[in-house]
Coordinates of C-alpha atoms and ligand atoms in Angstrom, one line a residue:
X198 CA -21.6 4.7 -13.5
X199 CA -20.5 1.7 -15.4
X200 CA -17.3 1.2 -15.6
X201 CA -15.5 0.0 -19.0
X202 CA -13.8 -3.5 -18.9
X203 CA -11.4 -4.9 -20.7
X204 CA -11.8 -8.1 -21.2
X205 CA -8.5 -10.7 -20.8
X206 CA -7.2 -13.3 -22.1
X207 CA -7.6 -16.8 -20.5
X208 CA -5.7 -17.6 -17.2
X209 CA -5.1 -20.1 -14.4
X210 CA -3.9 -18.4 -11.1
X211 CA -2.8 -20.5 -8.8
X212 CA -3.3 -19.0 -5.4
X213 CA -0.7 -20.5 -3.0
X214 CA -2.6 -19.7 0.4
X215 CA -5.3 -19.8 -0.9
X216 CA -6.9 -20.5 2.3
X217 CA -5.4 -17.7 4.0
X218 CA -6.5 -14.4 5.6
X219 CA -5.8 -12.1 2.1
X220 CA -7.3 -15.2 0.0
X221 CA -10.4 -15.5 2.0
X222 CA -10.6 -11.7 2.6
X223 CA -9.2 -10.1 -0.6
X224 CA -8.6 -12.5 -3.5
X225 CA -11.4 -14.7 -3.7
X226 CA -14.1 -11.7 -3.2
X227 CA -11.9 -9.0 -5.9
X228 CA -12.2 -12.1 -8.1
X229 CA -15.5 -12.6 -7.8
X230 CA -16.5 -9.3 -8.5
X231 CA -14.6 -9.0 -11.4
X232 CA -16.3 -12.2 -12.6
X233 CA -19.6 -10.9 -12.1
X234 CA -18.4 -7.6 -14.4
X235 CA -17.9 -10.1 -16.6
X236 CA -14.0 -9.6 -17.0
X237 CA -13.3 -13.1 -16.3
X238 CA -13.5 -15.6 -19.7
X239 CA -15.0 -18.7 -18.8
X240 CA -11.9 -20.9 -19.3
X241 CA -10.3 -19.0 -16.5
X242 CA -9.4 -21.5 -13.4
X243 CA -8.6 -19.9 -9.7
X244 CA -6.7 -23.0 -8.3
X245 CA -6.1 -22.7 -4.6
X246 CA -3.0 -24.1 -3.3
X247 CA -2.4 -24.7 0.6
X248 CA -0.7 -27.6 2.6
X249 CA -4.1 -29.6 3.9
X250 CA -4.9 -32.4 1.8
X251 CA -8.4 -31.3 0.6
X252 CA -11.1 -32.0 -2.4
X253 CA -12.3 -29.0 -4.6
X254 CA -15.3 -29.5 -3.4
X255 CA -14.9 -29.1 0.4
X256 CA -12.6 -25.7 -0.6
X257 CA -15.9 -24.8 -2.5
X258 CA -18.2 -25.1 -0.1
X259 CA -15.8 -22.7 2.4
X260 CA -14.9 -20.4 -0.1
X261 CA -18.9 -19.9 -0.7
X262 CA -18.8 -19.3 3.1
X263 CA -16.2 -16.7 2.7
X264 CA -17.7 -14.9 -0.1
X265 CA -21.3 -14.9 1.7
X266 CA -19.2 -13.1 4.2
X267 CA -17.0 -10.7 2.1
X268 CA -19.0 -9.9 -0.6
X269 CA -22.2 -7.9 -0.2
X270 CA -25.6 -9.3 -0.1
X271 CA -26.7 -7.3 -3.4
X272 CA -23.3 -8.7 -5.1
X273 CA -24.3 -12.1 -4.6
X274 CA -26.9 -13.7 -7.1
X275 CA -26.7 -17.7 -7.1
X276 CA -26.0 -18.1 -10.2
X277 CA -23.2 -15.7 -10.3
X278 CA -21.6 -17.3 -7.0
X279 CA -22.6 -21.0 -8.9
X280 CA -20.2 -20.1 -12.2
X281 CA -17.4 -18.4 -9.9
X282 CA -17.1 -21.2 -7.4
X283 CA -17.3 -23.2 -10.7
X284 CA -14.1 -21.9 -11.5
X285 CA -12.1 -23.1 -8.3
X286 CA -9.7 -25.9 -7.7
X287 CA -7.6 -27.0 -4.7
X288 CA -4.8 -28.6 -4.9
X289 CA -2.5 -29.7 -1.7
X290 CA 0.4 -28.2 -2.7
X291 CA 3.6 -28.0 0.5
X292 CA 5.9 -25.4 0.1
X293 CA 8.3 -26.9 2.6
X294 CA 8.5 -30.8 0.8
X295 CA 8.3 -32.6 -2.5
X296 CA 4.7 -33.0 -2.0
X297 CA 1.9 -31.4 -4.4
X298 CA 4.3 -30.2 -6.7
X299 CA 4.0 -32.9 -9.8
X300 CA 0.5 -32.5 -9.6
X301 CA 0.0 -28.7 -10.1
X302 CA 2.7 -29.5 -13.0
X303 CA 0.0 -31.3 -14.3
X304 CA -2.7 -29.9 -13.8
X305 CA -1.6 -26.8 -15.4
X306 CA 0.0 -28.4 -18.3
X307 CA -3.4 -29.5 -19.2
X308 CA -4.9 -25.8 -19.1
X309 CA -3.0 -25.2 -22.2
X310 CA -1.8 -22.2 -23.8
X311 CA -2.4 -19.3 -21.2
X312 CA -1.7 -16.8 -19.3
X313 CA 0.0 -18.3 -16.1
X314 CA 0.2 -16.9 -13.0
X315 CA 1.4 -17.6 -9.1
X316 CA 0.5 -15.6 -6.2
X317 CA 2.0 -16.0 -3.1
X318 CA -0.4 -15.3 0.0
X319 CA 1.8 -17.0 2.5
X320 CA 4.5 -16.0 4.9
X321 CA 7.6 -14.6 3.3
X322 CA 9.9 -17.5 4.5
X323 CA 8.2 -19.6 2.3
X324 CA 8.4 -17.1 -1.2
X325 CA 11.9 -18.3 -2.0
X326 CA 11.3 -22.1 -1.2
X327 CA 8.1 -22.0 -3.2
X328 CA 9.8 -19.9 -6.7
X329 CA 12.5 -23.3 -6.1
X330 CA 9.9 -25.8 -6.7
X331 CA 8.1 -24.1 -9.3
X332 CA 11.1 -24.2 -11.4
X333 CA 11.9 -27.3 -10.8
X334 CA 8.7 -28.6 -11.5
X335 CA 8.3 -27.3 -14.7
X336 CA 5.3 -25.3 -13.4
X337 CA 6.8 -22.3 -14.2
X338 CA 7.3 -21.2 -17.6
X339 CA 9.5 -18.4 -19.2
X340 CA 6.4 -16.5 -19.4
X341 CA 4.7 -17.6 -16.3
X342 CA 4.2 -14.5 -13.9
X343 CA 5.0 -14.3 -10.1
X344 CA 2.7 -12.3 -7.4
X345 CA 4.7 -11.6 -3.8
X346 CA 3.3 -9.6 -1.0
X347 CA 5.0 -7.4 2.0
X348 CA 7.4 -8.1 3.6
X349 CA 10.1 -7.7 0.8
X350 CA 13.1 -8.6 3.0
X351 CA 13.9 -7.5 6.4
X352 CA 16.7 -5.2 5.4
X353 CA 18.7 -4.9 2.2
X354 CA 20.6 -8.1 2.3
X355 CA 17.2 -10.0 2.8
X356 CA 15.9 -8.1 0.3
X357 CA 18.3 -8.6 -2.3
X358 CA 18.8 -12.1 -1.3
X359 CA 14.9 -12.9 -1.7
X360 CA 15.1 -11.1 -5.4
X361 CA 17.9 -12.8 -6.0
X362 CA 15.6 -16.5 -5.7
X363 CA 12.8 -15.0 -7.6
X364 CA 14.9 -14.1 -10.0
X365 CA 16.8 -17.5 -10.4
X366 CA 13.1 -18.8 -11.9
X367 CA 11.3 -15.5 -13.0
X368 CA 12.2 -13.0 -15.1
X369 CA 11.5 -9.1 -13.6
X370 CA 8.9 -8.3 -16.5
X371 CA 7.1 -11.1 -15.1
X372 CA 7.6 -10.1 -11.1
X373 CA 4.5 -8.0 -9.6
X374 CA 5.8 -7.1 -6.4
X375 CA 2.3 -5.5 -4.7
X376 CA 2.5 -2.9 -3.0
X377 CA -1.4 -2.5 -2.3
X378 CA -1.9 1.2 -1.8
X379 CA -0.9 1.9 -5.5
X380 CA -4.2 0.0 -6.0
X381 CA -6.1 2.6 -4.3
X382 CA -8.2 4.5 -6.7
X383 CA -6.9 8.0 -5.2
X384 CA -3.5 7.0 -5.0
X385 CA -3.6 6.5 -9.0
X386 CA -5.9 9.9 -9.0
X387 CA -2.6 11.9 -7.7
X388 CA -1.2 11.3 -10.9
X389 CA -4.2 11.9 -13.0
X390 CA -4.2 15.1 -10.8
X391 CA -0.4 16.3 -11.6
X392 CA -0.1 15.1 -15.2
X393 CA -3.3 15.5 -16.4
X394 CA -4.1 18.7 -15.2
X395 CA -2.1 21.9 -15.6
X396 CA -3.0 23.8 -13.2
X397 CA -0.9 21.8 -10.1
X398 CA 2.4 21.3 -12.0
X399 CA 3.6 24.7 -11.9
X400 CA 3.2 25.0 -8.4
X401 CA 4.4 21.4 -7.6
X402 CA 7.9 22.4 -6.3
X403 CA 10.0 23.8 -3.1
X404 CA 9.4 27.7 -4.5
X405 CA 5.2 27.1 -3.8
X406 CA 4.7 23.9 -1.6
X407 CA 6.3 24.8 1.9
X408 CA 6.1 21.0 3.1
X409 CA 4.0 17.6 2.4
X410 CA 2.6 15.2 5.3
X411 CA 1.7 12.0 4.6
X412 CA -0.2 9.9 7.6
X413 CA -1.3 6.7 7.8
X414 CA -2.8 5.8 11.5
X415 CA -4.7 2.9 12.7
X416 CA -6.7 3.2 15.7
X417 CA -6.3 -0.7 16.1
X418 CA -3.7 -2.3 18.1
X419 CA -1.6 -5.3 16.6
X420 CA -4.5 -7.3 15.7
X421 CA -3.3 -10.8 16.6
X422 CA 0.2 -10.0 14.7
X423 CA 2.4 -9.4 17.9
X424 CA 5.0 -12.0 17.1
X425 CA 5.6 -10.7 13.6
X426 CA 4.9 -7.0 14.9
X427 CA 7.6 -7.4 17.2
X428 CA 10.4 -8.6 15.0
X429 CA 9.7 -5.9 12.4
X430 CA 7.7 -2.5 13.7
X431 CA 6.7 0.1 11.8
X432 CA 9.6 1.5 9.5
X433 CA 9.9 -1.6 8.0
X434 CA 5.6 -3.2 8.1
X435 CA 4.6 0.4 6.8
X436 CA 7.2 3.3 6.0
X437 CA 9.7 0.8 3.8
X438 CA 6.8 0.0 1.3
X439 CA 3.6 1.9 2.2
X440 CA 5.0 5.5 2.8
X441 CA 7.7 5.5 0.6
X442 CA 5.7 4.8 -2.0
X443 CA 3.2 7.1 -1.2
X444 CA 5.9 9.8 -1.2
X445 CA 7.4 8.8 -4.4
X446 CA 4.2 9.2 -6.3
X447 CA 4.4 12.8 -4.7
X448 CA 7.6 13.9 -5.2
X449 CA 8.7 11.9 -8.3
X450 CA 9.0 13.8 -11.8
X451 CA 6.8 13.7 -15.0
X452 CA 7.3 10.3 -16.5
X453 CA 7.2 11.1 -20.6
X454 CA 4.7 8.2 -21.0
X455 CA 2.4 6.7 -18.1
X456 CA 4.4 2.7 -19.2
X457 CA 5.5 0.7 -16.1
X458 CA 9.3 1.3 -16.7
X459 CA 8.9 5.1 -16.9
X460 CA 6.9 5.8 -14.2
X461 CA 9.2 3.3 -11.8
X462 CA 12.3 5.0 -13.5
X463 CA 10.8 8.0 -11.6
X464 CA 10.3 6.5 -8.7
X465 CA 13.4 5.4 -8.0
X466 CA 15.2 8.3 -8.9
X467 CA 13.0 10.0 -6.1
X468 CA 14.4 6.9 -3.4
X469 CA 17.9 7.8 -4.3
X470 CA 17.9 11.3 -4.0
X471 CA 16.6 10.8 -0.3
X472 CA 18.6 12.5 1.9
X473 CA 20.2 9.8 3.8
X474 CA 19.5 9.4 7.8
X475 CA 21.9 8.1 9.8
X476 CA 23.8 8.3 13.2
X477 CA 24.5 12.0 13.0
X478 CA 21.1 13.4 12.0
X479 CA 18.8 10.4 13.3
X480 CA 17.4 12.2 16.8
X481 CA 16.4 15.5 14.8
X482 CA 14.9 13.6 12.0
X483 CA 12.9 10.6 13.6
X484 CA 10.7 10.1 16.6
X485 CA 9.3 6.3 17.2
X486 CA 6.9 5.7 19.7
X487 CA 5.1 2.7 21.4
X488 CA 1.8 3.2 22.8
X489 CA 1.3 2.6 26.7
X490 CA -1.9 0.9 28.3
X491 CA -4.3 3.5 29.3
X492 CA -8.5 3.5 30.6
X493 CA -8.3 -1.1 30.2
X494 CA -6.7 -0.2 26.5
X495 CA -4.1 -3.1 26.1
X496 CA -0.8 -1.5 25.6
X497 CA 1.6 -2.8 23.1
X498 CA 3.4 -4.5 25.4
X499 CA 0.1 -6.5 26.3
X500 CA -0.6 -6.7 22.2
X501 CA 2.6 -8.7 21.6
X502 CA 2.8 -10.5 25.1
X503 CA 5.9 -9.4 26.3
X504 CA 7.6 -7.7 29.7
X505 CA 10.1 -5.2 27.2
X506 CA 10.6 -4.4 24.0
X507 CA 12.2 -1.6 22.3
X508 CA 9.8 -2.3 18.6
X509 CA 8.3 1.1 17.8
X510 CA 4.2 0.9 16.7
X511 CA 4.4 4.6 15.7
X512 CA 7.2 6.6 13.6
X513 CA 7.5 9.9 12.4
X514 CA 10.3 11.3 10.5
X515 CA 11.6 14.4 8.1
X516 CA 12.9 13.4 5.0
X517 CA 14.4 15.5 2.6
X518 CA 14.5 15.3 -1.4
X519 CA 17.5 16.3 -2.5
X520 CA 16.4 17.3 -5.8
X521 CA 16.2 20.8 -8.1
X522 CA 12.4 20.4 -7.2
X523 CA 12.4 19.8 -4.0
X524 CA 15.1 21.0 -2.5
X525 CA 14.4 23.2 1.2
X526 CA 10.9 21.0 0.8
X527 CA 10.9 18.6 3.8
X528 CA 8.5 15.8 3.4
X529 CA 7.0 14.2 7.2
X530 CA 6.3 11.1 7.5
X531 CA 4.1 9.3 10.1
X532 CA 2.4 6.3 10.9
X533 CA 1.3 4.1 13.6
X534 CA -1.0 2.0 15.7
X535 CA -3.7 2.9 18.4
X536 CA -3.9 6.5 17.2
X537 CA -7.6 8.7 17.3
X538 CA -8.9 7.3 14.5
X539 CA -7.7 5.1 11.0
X540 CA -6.9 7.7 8.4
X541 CA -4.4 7.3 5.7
X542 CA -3.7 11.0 3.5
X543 CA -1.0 12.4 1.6
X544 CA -1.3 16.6 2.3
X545 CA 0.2 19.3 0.3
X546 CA 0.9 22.1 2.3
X547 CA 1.3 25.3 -0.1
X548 CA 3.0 28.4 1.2
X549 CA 1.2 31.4 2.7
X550 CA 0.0 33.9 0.2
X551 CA 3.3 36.5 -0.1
X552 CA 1.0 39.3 1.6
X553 CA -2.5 40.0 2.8
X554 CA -4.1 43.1 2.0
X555 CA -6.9 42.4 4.7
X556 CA -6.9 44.2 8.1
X557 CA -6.3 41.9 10.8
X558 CA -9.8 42.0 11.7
X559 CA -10.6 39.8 8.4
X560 CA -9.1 37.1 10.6
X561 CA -6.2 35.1 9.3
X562 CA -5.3 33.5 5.4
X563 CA -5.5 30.4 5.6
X564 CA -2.9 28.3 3.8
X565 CA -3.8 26.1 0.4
X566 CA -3.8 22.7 1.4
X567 CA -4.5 19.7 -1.4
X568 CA -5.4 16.8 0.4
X569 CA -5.1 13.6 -1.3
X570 CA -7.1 11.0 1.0
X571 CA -6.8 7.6 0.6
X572 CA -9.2 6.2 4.0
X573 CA -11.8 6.3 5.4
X574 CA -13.2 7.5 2.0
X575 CA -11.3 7.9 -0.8
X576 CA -11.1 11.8 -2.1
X577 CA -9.5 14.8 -2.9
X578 CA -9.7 17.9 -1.0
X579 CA -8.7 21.5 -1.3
X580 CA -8.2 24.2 1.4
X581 CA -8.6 27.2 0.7
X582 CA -9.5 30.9 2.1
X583 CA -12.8 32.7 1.3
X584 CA -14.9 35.7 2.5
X585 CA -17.4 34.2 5.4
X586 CA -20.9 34.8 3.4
X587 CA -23.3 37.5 4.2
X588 CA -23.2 41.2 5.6
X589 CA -20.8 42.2 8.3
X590 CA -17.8 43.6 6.0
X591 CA -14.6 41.4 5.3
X592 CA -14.3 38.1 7.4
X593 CA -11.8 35.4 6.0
X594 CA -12.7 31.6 6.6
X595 CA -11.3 28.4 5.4
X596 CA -13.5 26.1 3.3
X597 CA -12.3 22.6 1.7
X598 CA -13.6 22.3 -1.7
X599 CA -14.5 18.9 -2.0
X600 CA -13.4 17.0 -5.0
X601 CA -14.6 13.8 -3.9
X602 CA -15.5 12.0 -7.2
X603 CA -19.2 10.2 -6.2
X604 CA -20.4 14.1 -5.7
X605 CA -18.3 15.5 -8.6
X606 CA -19.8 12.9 -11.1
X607 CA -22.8 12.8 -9.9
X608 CA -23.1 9.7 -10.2
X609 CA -23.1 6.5 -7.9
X610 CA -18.9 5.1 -8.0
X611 CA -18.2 2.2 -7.1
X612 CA -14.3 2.5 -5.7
X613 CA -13.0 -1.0 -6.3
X614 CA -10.8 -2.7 -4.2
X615 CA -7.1 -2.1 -4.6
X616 CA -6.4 -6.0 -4.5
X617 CA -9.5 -6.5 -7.3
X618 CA -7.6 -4.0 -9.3
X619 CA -3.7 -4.8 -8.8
X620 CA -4.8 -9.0 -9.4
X621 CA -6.4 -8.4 -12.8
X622 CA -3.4 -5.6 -13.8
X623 CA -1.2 -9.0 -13.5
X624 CA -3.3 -10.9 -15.6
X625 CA -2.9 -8.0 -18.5
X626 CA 0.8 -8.0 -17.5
X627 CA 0.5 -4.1 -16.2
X628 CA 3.3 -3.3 -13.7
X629 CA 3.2 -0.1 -13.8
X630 CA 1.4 -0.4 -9.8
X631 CA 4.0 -2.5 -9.1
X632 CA 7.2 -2.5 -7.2
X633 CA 10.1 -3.0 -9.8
X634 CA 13.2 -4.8 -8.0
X635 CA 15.4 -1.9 -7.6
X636 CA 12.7 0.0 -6.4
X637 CA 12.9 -2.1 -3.5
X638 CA 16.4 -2.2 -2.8
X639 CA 16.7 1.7 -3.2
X640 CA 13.9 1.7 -0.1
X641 CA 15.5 -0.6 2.6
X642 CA 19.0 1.4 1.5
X643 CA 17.1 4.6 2.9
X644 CA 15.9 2.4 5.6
X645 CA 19.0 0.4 6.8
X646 CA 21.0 3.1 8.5
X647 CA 18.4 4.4 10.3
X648 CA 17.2 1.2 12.0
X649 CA 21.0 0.7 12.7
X650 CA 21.5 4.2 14.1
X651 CA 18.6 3.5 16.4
X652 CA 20.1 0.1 17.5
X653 CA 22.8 2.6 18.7
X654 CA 20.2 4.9 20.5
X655 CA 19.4 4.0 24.7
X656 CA 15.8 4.5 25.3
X657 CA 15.2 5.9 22.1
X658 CA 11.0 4.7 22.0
X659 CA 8.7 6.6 23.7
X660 CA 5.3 6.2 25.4
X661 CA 2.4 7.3 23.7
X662 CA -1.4 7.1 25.2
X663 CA -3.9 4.7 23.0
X664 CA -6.5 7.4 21.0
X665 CA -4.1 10.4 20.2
X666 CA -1.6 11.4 17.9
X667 CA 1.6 9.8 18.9
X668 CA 4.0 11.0 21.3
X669 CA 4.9 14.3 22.0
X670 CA 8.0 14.3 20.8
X671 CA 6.5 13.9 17.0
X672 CA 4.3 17.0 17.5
X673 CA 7.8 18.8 18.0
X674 CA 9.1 17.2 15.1
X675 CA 7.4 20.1 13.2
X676 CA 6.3 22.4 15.7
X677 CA 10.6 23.3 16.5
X678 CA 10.0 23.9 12.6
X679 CA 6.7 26.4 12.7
X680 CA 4.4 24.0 11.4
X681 CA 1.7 21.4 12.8
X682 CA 0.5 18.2 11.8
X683 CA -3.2 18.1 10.8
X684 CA -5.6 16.7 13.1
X685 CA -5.9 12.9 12.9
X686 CA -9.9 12.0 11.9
X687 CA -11.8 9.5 10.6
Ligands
NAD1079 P1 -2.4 -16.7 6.7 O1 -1.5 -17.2 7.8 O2 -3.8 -16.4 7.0 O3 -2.4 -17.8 5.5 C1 -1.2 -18.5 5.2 C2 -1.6 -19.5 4.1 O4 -0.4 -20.3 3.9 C3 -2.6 -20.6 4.5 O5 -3.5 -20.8 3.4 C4 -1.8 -21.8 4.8 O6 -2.5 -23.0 4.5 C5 -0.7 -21.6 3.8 N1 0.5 -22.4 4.2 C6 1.1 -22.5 5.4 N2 2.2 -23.3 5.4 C7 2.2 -23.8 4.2 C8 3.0 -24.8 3.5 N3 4.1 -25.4 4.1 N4 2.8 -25.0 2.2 C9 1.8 -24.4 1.5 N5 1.0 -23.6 2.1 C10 1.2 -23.2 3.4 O7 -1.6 -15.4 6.1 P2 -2.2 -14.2 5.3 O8 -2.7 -13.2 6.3 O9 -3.2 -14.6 4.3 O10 -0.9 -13.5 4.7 C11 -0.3 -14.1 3.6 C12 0.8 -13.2 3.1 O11 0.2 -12.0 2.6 C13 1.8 -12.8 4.1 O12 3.1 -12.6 3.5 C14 1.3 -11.4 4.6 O13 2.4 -10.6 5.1 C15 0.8 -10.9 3.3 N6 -0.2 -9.9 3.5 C16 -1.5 -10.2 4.1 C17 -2.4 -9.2 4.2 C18 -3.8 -9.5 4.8 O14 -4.7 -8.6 4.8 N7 -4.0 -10.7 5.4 C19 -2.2 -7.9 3.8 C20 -0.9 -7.6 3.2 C21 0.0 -8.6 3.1

């Protein structure tokens, strides 16, 4: 299928890490792609922006080494890599001194009129320190538009503080806080699904959806992040942004347009009516885990190199929406490293049918389930309960109707990266997938008391082996409730 572009208006983005991990990985390859569906005009500059001192042409040559290695073979024509590679500066730009800055100044001021825009791939200490110098160098305009990436803060004072700085220089219609999921062409599809569609809206409430689980495991340990692993585990590095989100998209209401300010109006009613977690209800609602070393499977201990450490790699948790639709709904949450396989899905488990009218013989009704998966491949599922074909009188089964979209459309889909997506949404100046400001703060005000109640808690991680589903005490999470996670598969 080809997909329809929309062609922008001229740009410079100035990547500062621009010879990082996500630049090298993410960036420069979405880029490139949308170059070669010709999105990109030809007076648009990528200027790459790191400490090294360095010429263009040296960070040509590695980023054509990158994209040989990122971008498929049958992506990459030469003259197609020629005119992107074309497009790249590198300027040595430090974000801890006075050194660089002038020049990118400069160097933008003789772009001209455009769109301007700054996206910071490097380690949050360095956001606030950089959105200084920008404004102070007059290479940030009033219109100019700022790109930061996890981690938002450590808690809410961080986080607030940090917004605070961006603030000071930016103005929050120009601040794409990226959340990189809402990128995800399925995650976007859940609200194509509930607003598009009548058929789901009626039963999207407490009276027809008993619960909702929403998973994101990694089979992978820590990946060469123990150090930063350690000082943050995984309420904050994935339920604080990630899940949250996630669940917000879920659970929020109707927005009356789909505009950026609507649909994050809804969100963040959806953080506040959270129920909150705290010292009293924290051991019923929350289970973290840290996996254990098992069969020559470093543990996490051996992932972060440390003798203790009380950081949880896995979390599960109840939370409750304290809402008219949702209310007697609980919503689990769980994610976490070393687990079976790397599967990320938001389920939608409906209630049982009121009665069955079939012997017991037929076997058992199997509960609706709408399964909204966002990895390994990006689809929609839905469970349902039919008569098992053929003679032999009344057997019930469960079948998934699959509503993945390559078979549905029949056509070949090409599911674009999230990062190729969210990048160009800030050069159109779309927030919508976008974290606004107080969409933040409402999330680590969920997420404060909890990682203060477990401060309080003595031995409150427990073991888990490498290759399952967590620890035991998540499974009872739900089972003390009558329900089950699903299975965790790639
Ligand atoms: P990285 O360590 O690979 O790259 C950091 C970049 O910052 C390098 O280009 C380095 O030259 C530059 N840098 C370091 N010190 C500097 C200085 N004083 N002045 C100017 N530039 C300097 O990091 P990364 O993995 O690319 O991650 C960057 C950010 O993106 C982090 O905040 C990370 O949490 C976030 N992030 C990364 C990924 C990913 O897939 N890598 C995913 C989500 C979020």
């Amino acid at each position: 299928m080809t997909m329809k572009i929309i062609p922008v208006q001229p740009f410079d983005l100035v990547i500062f890490g621009g010879t990082g991990d996500l630049a090298r990985r993410k960036l420069l390859p979405g880029l490139f792609r949308r170059d070669l569906a010709g999105q990109l005009p030809h007076e648009a500059r990528i200027i790459a922006a790191a400490r090294r001192p360095m010429r263009s042409e040296e960070f040509q040559a590695k980023a054509e080494a990158w994209l040989r290695e990122f971008v498929s073979k049958e992506e990459l024509s030469e003259p197609d890599l020629a005119r992107f590679l074309g497009r790249l500066q590198y300027l040595a730009v430090d974000a801890d001194s006075s050194e660089g800055w002038e020049g990118l100044a400069e160097t933008l001021r003789a772009g001209g009129e455009r769109i301007r825009a700054f996206y910071l791939a490097v380690g949050p200490r360095f956001f606030g320190p950089i959105c200084e110098r920008l404004g102070a160098c007059g290479a940030a305009t009033p219109d100019s538009r700022i790109v930061v990436e996890k981690p938002l803060g450590h808690d809410l004072a961080s986080a607030r503080d940090l917004n605070a700085r961006i603030a000071a220089v930016f103005d929050e219609a120009h601040v794409y806080r990226i959340d990189h999921y809402l990128g995800k062409e399925t995650v976007q599809n859940l609200m194509a699904l509930r607003f598009a569609n009548a058929l789901f809206e009626p039963l999207w409430n407490a009276r027809h959806v008993d619960h909702v689980q929403i998973t994101v495991a990694e089979n992978l340990g820590l990946d060469g992040r123990g150090e930063y692993y350690d000082r943050t585990g995984a309420l904050r590095d994935m339920v604080q942004n990630h899940l949250l989100q996630l669940l917000c998209l879920t659970a929020m209401e109707p927005p009356g347009r789909f505009e950026p300010d609507l649909v994050r109006d809804e969100k963040v009613k959806v953080l506040r009516a959270l129920a909150p977690i705290g010292p009293a209800n924290v051991t019923q609602t929350t289970v973290r885990g840290q996996h254990v070393a098992r069969n020559g499977i470093p543990g996490y201990l051996d992932d972060v190199g440390v003798a203790s450490s009380a950081t949880e790699s896995f979390v599960a948790l109840k939370a409750n929406v304290e809402n008219w639709r949702w209310s007697g709904t609980p919503f689990y949450l769980r994610t976490g490293k070393r687990l079976r396989a790397r599967m990320s899905e938001i389920a939608i488990v409906f209630k049982d049918a009121p009665h069955s009218i079939f012997p017991a013989s037929a076997g058992a009704v199997h509960g609706n389930v709408l399964v909204i998966r966002l990895q390994p491949d990006e689809g929609v599922t839905l469970r349902m309960t039919i008569k098992d074909p053929g003679p032999g009188g009344m057997r019930l089964r469960g079948a998934a109707l699959d509503m993945s979209f390559a078979n549905t459309l029949g056509e070949k889909v090409v599911i674009p990266d999230a990062y190729e997506r969210l990048v160009l949404d800030v050069i159109r100046g779309d927030q919508t997938l976008f974290m606004r400001r107080d969409e933040v703060e409402a999330a680590w005000s969920w997420i404060d008391p909890i990682l203060a109640a477990w401060e309080d808690q003595t031995n409150g991680t427990r073991p888990y082996d490498p290759g399952g589903s967590g620890p035991e005490d998540a499974l009872l999470l739900m089972h003390r409730e009558g329900r089950r996670w699903r299975d965790i598969t790639g």
